[in-house]
XYZ file of N, CA and C in Angstrom:
513
model
N 49.806 15.164 -67.180
C 50.131 14.269 -66.082
C 50.783 15.083 -64.959
N 50.321 14.877 -63.753
C 50.897 15.520 -62.578
C 52.042 14.636 -62.084
N 53.261 14.934 -62.545
C 54.402 14.065 -62.229
C 54.670 13.991 -60.731
N 54.396 15.072 -60.009
C 54.602 15.049 -58.561
C 53.736 13.997 -57.882
N 52.461 13.982 -58.239
C 51.535 12.991 -57.679
C 51.927 11.575 -58.087
N 52.356 11.415 -59.348
C 52.762 10.099 -59.836
C 53.956 9.587 -59.026
N 54.971 10.436 -58.850
C 56.167 10.036 -58.102
C 55.867 9.701 -56.658
N 55.025 10.499 -56.027
C 54.666 10.226 -54.641
C 53.884 8.924 -54.528
N 53.045 8.633 -55.515
C 52.320 7.359 -55.531
C 53.269 6.176 -55.669
N 54.320 6.348 -56.475
C 55.318 5.293 -56.639
C 56.029 5.029 -55.313
N 56.407 6.082 -54.618
C 57.082 5.914 -53.316
C 56.144 5.228 -52.325
N 54.868 5.590 -52.316
C 53.888 4.920 -51.441
C 53.842 3.427 -51.742
N 53.809 3.079 -53.020
C 53.777 1.675 -53.420
C 55.039 0.959 -52.956
N 56.187 1.560 -53.212
C 57.448 0.938 -52.802
C 57.503 0.738 -51.291
N 57.039 1.733 -50.539
C 57.041 1.608 -49.077
C 56.172 0.426 -48.660
N 55.007 0.297 -49.252
C 54.123 -0.828 -48.942
C 54.758 -2.164 -49.282
N 55.472 -2.240 -50.389
C 56.146 -3.476 -50.783
C 57.229 -3.874 -49.788
N 57.826 -2.899 -49.115
C 58.976 -3.151 -48.244
C 58.639 -3.101 -46.761
N 57.350 -3.075 -46.426
C 56.922 -3.010 -45.034
C 57.467 -1.762 -44.335
N 57.537 -0.665 -45.075
C 57.916 0.629 -44.507
C 56.649 1.457 -44.344
N 56.624 2.318 -43.351
C 55.483 3.203 -43.148
C 55.874 4.567 -43.699
N 55.214 4.965 -44.780
C 55.485 6.261 -45.409
C 54.352 7.216 -45.046
N 54.608 8.078 -44.098
C 53.607 9.053 -43.665
C 53.741 10.304 -44.521
N 52.734 10.550 -45.349
C 52.727 11.702 -46.239
C 52.499 12.962 -45.434
N 53.303 13.951 -45.705
C 53.158 15.234 -45.041
C 51.996 15.976 -45.713
N 51.057 16.454 -44.921
C 49.908 17.168 -45.472
C 50.288 18.508 -46.062
N 51.160 19.208 -45.405
C 51.627 20.512 -45.869
C 53.144 20.407 -45.969
N 53.656 20.171 -47.167
C 55.086 19.863 -47.305
C 55.963 21.096 -47.487
N 55.655 22.145 -46.784
C 56.464 23.361 -46.838
C 57.777 23.222 -46.053
N 57.917 22.142 -45.290
C 59.122 21.950 -44.495
C 60.249 21.265 -45.254
N 60.044 20.909 -46.506
C 61.151 20.388 -47.293
C 61.131 18.896 -47.545
N 60.142 18.192 -47.036
C 60.071 16.759 -47.307
C 58.630 16.365 -47.558
N 58.503 15.247 -48.287
C 57.176 14.733 -48.613
C 56.733 13.635 -47.663
N 57.712 12.855 -47.157
C 57.385 11.693 -46.323
C 58.297 11.595 -45.116
N 57.703 11.181 -44.018
C 58.442 10.672 -42.874
C 58.292 9.161 -42.986
N 59.401 8.475 -43.228
C 59.376 7.029 -43.450
C 59.936 6.320 -42.227
N 59.195 5.333 -41.746
C 59.622 4.544 -40.584
C 59.791 3.084 -40.976
N 60.831 2.492 -40.444
C 61.048 1.057 -40.590
C 60.246 0.347 -39.497
N 59.970 -0.929 -39.665
C 59.267 -1.666 -38.609
C 60.123 -1.757 -37.340
N 59.449 -1.939 -36.240
C 60.125 -2.134 -34.961
C 60.966 -3.408 -35.038
N 62.250 -3.298 -34.689
C 63.154 -4.452 -34.717
C 63.908 -4.516 -33.393
N 63.307 -5.118 -32.405
C 63.948 -5.199 -31.090
C 65.073 -6.227 -31.166
N 66.267 -5.778 -30.867
C 67.456 -6.635 -30.939
C 67.474 -7.616 -29.771
N 67.913 -8.864 -30.003
C 67.917 -9.875 -28.939
C 68.867 -9.545 -27.781
N 69.881 -8.742 -28.032
C 70.828 -8.417 -26.966
C 70.452 -7.145 -26.197
N 69.287 -6.600 -26.469
C 68.822 -5.387 -25.794
C 68.585 -5.684 -24.313
N 69.127 -4.849 -23.439
C 69.007 -5.049 -21.999
C 67.719 -4.454 -21.429
N 67.226 -3.383 -22.066
C 66.029 -2.717 -21.578
C 65.363 -1.989 -22.740
N 64.032 -1.964 -22.750
C 63.313 -1.324 -23.848
C 63.613 0.160 -23.982
N 63.987 0.828 -22.885
C 64.282 2.249 -22.994
C 65.593 2.508 -23.738
N 66.368 1.479 -24.030
C 67.574 1.619 -24.844
C 67.309 1.296 -26.311
N 66.094 0.895 -26.620
C 65.749 0.553 -27.995
C 65.648 1.831 -28.822
N 66.397 1.896 -29.912
C 66.328 3.080 -30.769
C 65.678 2.763 -32.119
N 64.930 1.664 -32.170
C 64.177 1.389 -33.376
C 62.761 1.933 -33.165
N 62.012 2.203 -34.154
C 62.329 1.969 -35.550
C 63.151 3.118 -36.140
N 63.908 2.801 -37.175
C 64.619 3.837 -37.914
C 63.595 4.740 -38.570
N 63.917 6.014 -38.664
C 63.043 6.982 -39.331
C 63.899 7.886 -40.204
N 63.334 8.310 -41.321
C 64.048 9.249 -42.182
C 63.051 10.123 -42.936
N 63.558 11.212 -43.474
C 62.755 12.140 -44.263
C 63.082 11.935 -45.735
N 62.049 11.956 -46.571
C 62.259 11.784 -48.004
C 61.509 12.865 -48.773
N 62.232 13.507 -49.665
C 61.645 14.443 -50.618
C 61.661 13.753 -51.978
N 60.528 13.748 -52.670
C 60.402 13.076 -53.955
C 60.390 14.120 -55.070
N 61.218 13.901 -56.072
C 61.219 14.722 -57.288
C 60.979 13.778 -58.454
N 60.057 14.130 -59.319
C 59.712 13.267 -60.442
C 59.900 14.042 -61.738
N 60.458 13.362 -62.743
C 60.741 14.004 -64.014
C 60.451 13.051 -65.167
N 60.173 13.628 -66.316
C 59.992 12.824 -67.528
C 61.235 12.887 -68.410
N 62.273 13.548 -67.935
C 63.520 13.639 -68.698
C 64.523 12.625 -68.165
N 65.634 12.473 -68.856
C 66.650 11.500 -68.469
C 67.769 12.113 -67.641
N 67.468 13.083 -66.837
C 68.516 13.640 -65.990
C 68.402 13.063 -64.583
N 69.548 12.883 -63.947
C 69.598 12.274 -62.612
C 69.296 13.276 -61.513
N 69.263 14.511 -61.832
C 69.128 15.513 -60.794
C 68.150 16.591 -61.223
N 67.782 17.340 -60.289
C 66.886 18.447 -60.505
C 67.456 19.628 -59.741
N 67.035 20.797 -60.127
C 67.392 21.954 -59.316
C 66.534 21.911 -58.064
N 67.175 22.041 -56.934
C 66.474 21.979 -55.657
C 66.475 23.372 -55.031
N 65.332 23.778 -54.533
C 65.248 25.083 -53.873
C 66.144 25.102 -52.640
N 66.834 26.212 -52.434
C 67.690 26.339 -51.257
C 66.876 26.304 -49.967
N 65.646 26.803 -50.010
C 64.808 26.750 -48.805
C 64.540 25.294 -48.426
N 64.354 24.447 -49.414
C 64.116 23.021 -49.200
C 65.381 22.349 -48.665
N 66.507 22.630 -49.296
C 67.777 22.052 -48.850
C 68.113 22.467 -47.425
N 67.824 23.719 -47.085
C 68.118 24.207 -45.729
C 67.403 23.359 -44.686
N 66.147 23.044 -44.931
C 65.370 22.241 -43.972
C 65.954 20.840 -43.815
N 66.350 20.214 -44.931
C 66.878 18.858 -44.841
C 68.277 18.825 -44.247
N 69.092 19.814 -44.563
C 70.443 19.881 -44.003
C 70.386 20.056 -42.493
N 69.433 20.814 -42.012
C 69.340 21.103 -40.577
C 68.609 20.023 -39.786
N 67.994 19.072 -40.466
C 67.233 18.032 -39.781
C 68.147 17.096 -38.995
N 67.669 16.655 -37.868
C 68.402 15.670 -37.079
C 68.130 14.248 -37.562
N 67.105 14.083 -38.378
C 66.790 12.777 -38.963
C 67.548 12.606 -40.276
N 67.900 11.380 -40.626
C 68.492 11.147 -41.944
C 67.527 11.648 -43.024
N 68.088 12.295 -44.046
C 67.262 12.916 -45.079
C 67.724 12.490 -46.464
N 66.750 12.362 -47.368
C 67.029 11.857 -48.707
C 66.164 12.549 -49.747
N 66.700 12.616 -50.962
C 65.933 12.948 -52.146
C 65.837 11.688 -52.979
N 64.663 11.431 -53.513
C 64.505 10.379 -54.515
C 64.087 11.083 -55.801
N 64.901 10.909 -56.821
C 64.577 11.417 -58.148
C 64.036 10.229 -58.942
N 62.798 10.332 -59.400
C 62.169 9.245 -60.162
C 61.920 9.736 -61.581
N 62.436 8.984 -62.537
C 62.168 9.269 -63.942
C 60.998 8.392 -64.369
N 60.009 9.005 -65.007
C 58.835 8.259 -65.482
C 58.670 8.474 -66.982
N 58.031 7.509 -67.627
C 57.722 7.669 -69.052
C 56.406 8.431 -69.196
N 55.943 8.584 -70.420
C 54.717 9.363 -70.678
C 53.456 8.732 -70.103
N 53.541 7.448 -69.715
C 52.402 6.777 -69.076
C 52.493 6.833 -67.552
N 53.532 7.468 -67.040
C 53.682 7.571 -65.590
C 54.306 6.347 -64.945
N 54.955 5.503 -65.734
C 55.620 4.304 -65.215
C 57.074 4.651 -64.916
N 57.553 4.270 -63.738
C 58.943 4.547 -63.374
C 59.890 3.806 -64.304
N 60.897 4.536 -64.817
C 61.909 3.934 -65.688
C 63.273 3.913 -65.024
N 63.531 4.841 -64.129
C 64.772 4.915 -63.350
C 64.481 5.645 -62.051
N 65.320 5.394 -61.067
C 65.208 6.133 -59.804
C 66.597 6.264 -59.202
N 66.805 7.374 -58.520
C 68.089 7.679 -57.891
C 67.836 8.209 -56.492
N 68.685 7.796 -55.572
C 68.595 8.248 -54.186
C 69.797 9.129 -53.881
N 69.544 10.280 -53.283
C 70.593 11.170 -52.792
C 70.481 11.228 -51.280
N 71.535 10.873 -50.600
C 71.587 10.987 -49.151
C 72.092 12.387 -48.827
N 71.299 13.139 -48.097
C 71.705 14.487 -47.692
C 72.635 14.325 -46.496
N 73.914 14.182 -46.814
C 74.920 13.855 -45.815
C 76.256 14.366 -46.287
N 77.194 14.509 -45.405
C 78.571 14.949 -45.610
C 78.789 15.871 -46.802
N 79.051 15.317 -47.990
C 79.407 16.179 -49.120
C 78.278 17.119 -49.511
N 77.075 16.612 -49.571
C 75.941 17.470 -49.958
C 75.722 18.545 -48.899
N 75.795 18.189 -47.628
C 75.652 19.191 -46.569
C 76.737 20.253 -46.714
N 77.984 19.833 -46.976
C 79.080 20.783 -47.155
C 78.844 21.724 -48.322
N 78.353 21.189 -49.437
C 78.066 22.023 -50.604
C 76.968 23.037 -50.310
N 75.940 22.592 -49.603
C 74.838 23.495 -49.259
C 75.318 24.585 -48.308
N 76.090 24.206 -47.300
C 76.595 25.205 -46.352
C 77.507 26.211 -47.050
N 78.343 25.747 -47.965
C 79.190 26.680 -48.729
C 78.348 27.631 -49.558
N 77.282 27.111 -50.150
C 76.378 27.955 -50.938
C 75.732 29.018 -50.041
N 75.279 28.608 -48.859
C 74.680 29.557 -47.921
C 75.668 30.658 -47.543
N 76.910 30.276 -47.293
C 77.924 31.246 -46.866
C 78.296 32.218 -47.970
N 78.042 31.837 -49.222
C 78.381 32.726 -50.343
C 77.229 33.668 -50.707
N 76.063 33.466 -50.106
C 74.913 34.314 -50.417
C 75.051 35.692 -49.782
N 74.629 36.698 -50.534
C 74.533 38.034 -49.965
C 73.374 38.072 -48.987
N 73.496 38.900 -47.981
C 72.473 38.964 -46.940
C 71.082 39.285 -47.487
N 71.028 40.111 -48.525
C 69.708 40.467 -49.090
C 69.026 39.268 -49.742
N 69.788 38.196 -50.037
C 69.204 37.000 -50.642
C 68.685 35.997 -49.612
N 68.955 36.214 -48.355
C 68.558 35.253 -47.325
C 67.042 35.076 -47.239
N 66.305 36.139 -47.453
C 64.846 36.077 -47.347
C 64.202 35.457 -48.575
N 64.997 35.217 -49.629
C 64.445 34.747 -50.902
C 64.989 33.362 -51.288
N 65.214 32.497 -50.303
C 65.773 31.167 -50.579
C 64.840 30.311 -51.427
N 63.545 30.612 -51.397
C 62.571 29.836 -52.147
C 62.717 30.022 -53.666
N 63.405 31.083 -54.062
C 63.600 31.354 -55.490
C 65.046 31.133 -55.934
N 65.828 30.500 -55.100
C 67.215 30.193 -55.445
C 67.388 28.681 -55.423
N 68.200 28.192 -56.350
C 68.316 26.753 -56.566
C 69.764 26.286 -56.538
N 69.893 24.982 -56.351
C 71.199 24.350 -56.375
C 71.036 22.955 -56.974
N 72.022 22.520 -57.739
C 72.009 21.181 -58.321
C 72.650 20.201 -57.344
N 72.061 19.041 -57.192
C 72.697 17.980 -56.424
C 73.803 17.371 -57.286
N 74.923 16.978 -56.676
C 76.020 16.402 -57.468
C 75.640 15.021 -58.008
N 75.622 14.879 -59.329
C 75.156 13.632 -59.936
C 76.001 12.432 -59.528
N 77.257 12.645 -59.201
C 78.101 11.504 -58.799
C 77.699 10.940 -57.438
N 76.872 11.648 -56.700
C 76.393 11.160 -55.403
C 75.081 10.393 -55.515
N 74.536 10.321 -56.712
C 73.271 9.608 -56.919
C 73.506 8.108 -56.822
N 72.665 7.440 -56.050
C 72.694 5.982 -55.942
C 71.538 5.464 -56.784
N 71.861 4.763 -57.853
C 70.831 4.285 -58.767
C 70.114 3.072 -58.181
N 68.804 3.067 -58.315
C 68.011 1.897 -57.926
C 68.305 0.792 -58.935
N 68.751 -0.346 -58.445
C 68.998 -1.494 -59.324
C 67.687 -2.157 -59.726
N 66.701 -2.089 -58.843
C 65.356 -2.588 -59.119
C 64.382 -1.479 -58.732
N 63.350 -1.315 -59.494
C 62.335 -0.314 -59.163
C 61.278 -0.992 -58.304
N 61.661 -1.215 -57.040
C 60.831 -1.979 -56.109
C 61.133 -1.510 -54.689
N 60.209 -1.757 -53.797
C 60.366 -1.378 -52.397
C 61.561 -2.028 -51.710
N 61.913 -3.268 -52.098
C 63.089 -3.915 -51.499
C 64.339 -3.074 -51.722
N 64.433 -2.481 -52.904
C 65.604 -1.660 -53.231
C 65.575 -0.351 -52.445
N 64.415 0.250 -52.297
C 64.298 1.453 -51.473
C 64.766 1.151 -50.057
N 64.267 0.083 -49.500
C 64.640 -0.303 -48.134
C 66.140 -0.575 -48.023
N 66.693 -1.301 -48.994
C 68.119 -1.627 -48.975
C 68.977 -0.363 -49.009
N 68.646 0.567 -49.897
C 69.431 1.794 -50.024
C 69.323 2.672 -48.771
N 68.120 2.812 -48.231
C 67.960 3.604 -47.015
C 68.770 3.007 -45.878
N 68.650 1.698 -45.690
C 69.357 1.008 -44.606
C 70.877 1.096 -44.792
N 71.345 0.984 -46.032
C 72.780 1.077 -46.311
C 73.331 2.453 -45.932
N 72.518 3.474 -46.058
C 72.965 4.833 -45.731
C 72.822 5.172 -44.257
N 71.765 4.696 -43.631
C 71.497 5.039 -42.235
C 72.200 4.108 -41.273
N 72.308 2.845 -41.624
C 72.889 1.869 -40.712
C 71.810 1.216 -39.878
N 72.227 0.645 -38.776
C 71.306 -0.128 -37.942
C 70.507 0.697 -36.950
N 70.973 1.911 -36.632
C 70.231 2.689 -35.646
C 70.373 4.180 -35.899
N 69.315 4.895 -35.619
C 69.342 6.345 -35.762
C 70.293 6.962 -34.748
N 70.416 6.355 -33.571
C 71.302 6.876 -32.532
C 72.758 6.899 -33.018
N 73.176 5.827 -33.681
C 74.548 5.746 -34.179
C 74.755 6.573 -35.435
N 73.680 6.917 -36.096
C 73.750 7.724 -37.313
C 74.364 9.076 -36.980
């Protein structure tokens, strides 16, 4: 079973269930699998369309596992791209059974504490290791994992919105 394909298919399904647009990256060397957009939500108190900052957009990297761990080792090259992004960024860790059915899912918001941990890791690297970030890994802190209460698109949407807020501008 190709767990990567299975996990990405699950995220596609969840996005469809929640009226989110999940644009799959064709060449995911930049550190994310999806650019996810929320539907356009023009606020009634908006004075002019040029002040509209919807739809919300975020980057999502999907990691899929058949084990019961909440985290995976993440390549530093991947973390560097998400830490430096101006868009809200997330990891979704999906646990699947042997039939490829999701059994648990966790969301990591690449924000504050995780960014600080990654930056500290970068600062501790020897200069000769800078060119080899693709072969160096870091664990995400399991206490920062937000567990999906339901394995459904509504929960994906709720968790993303809870982390990003109402507008990317205010993020």
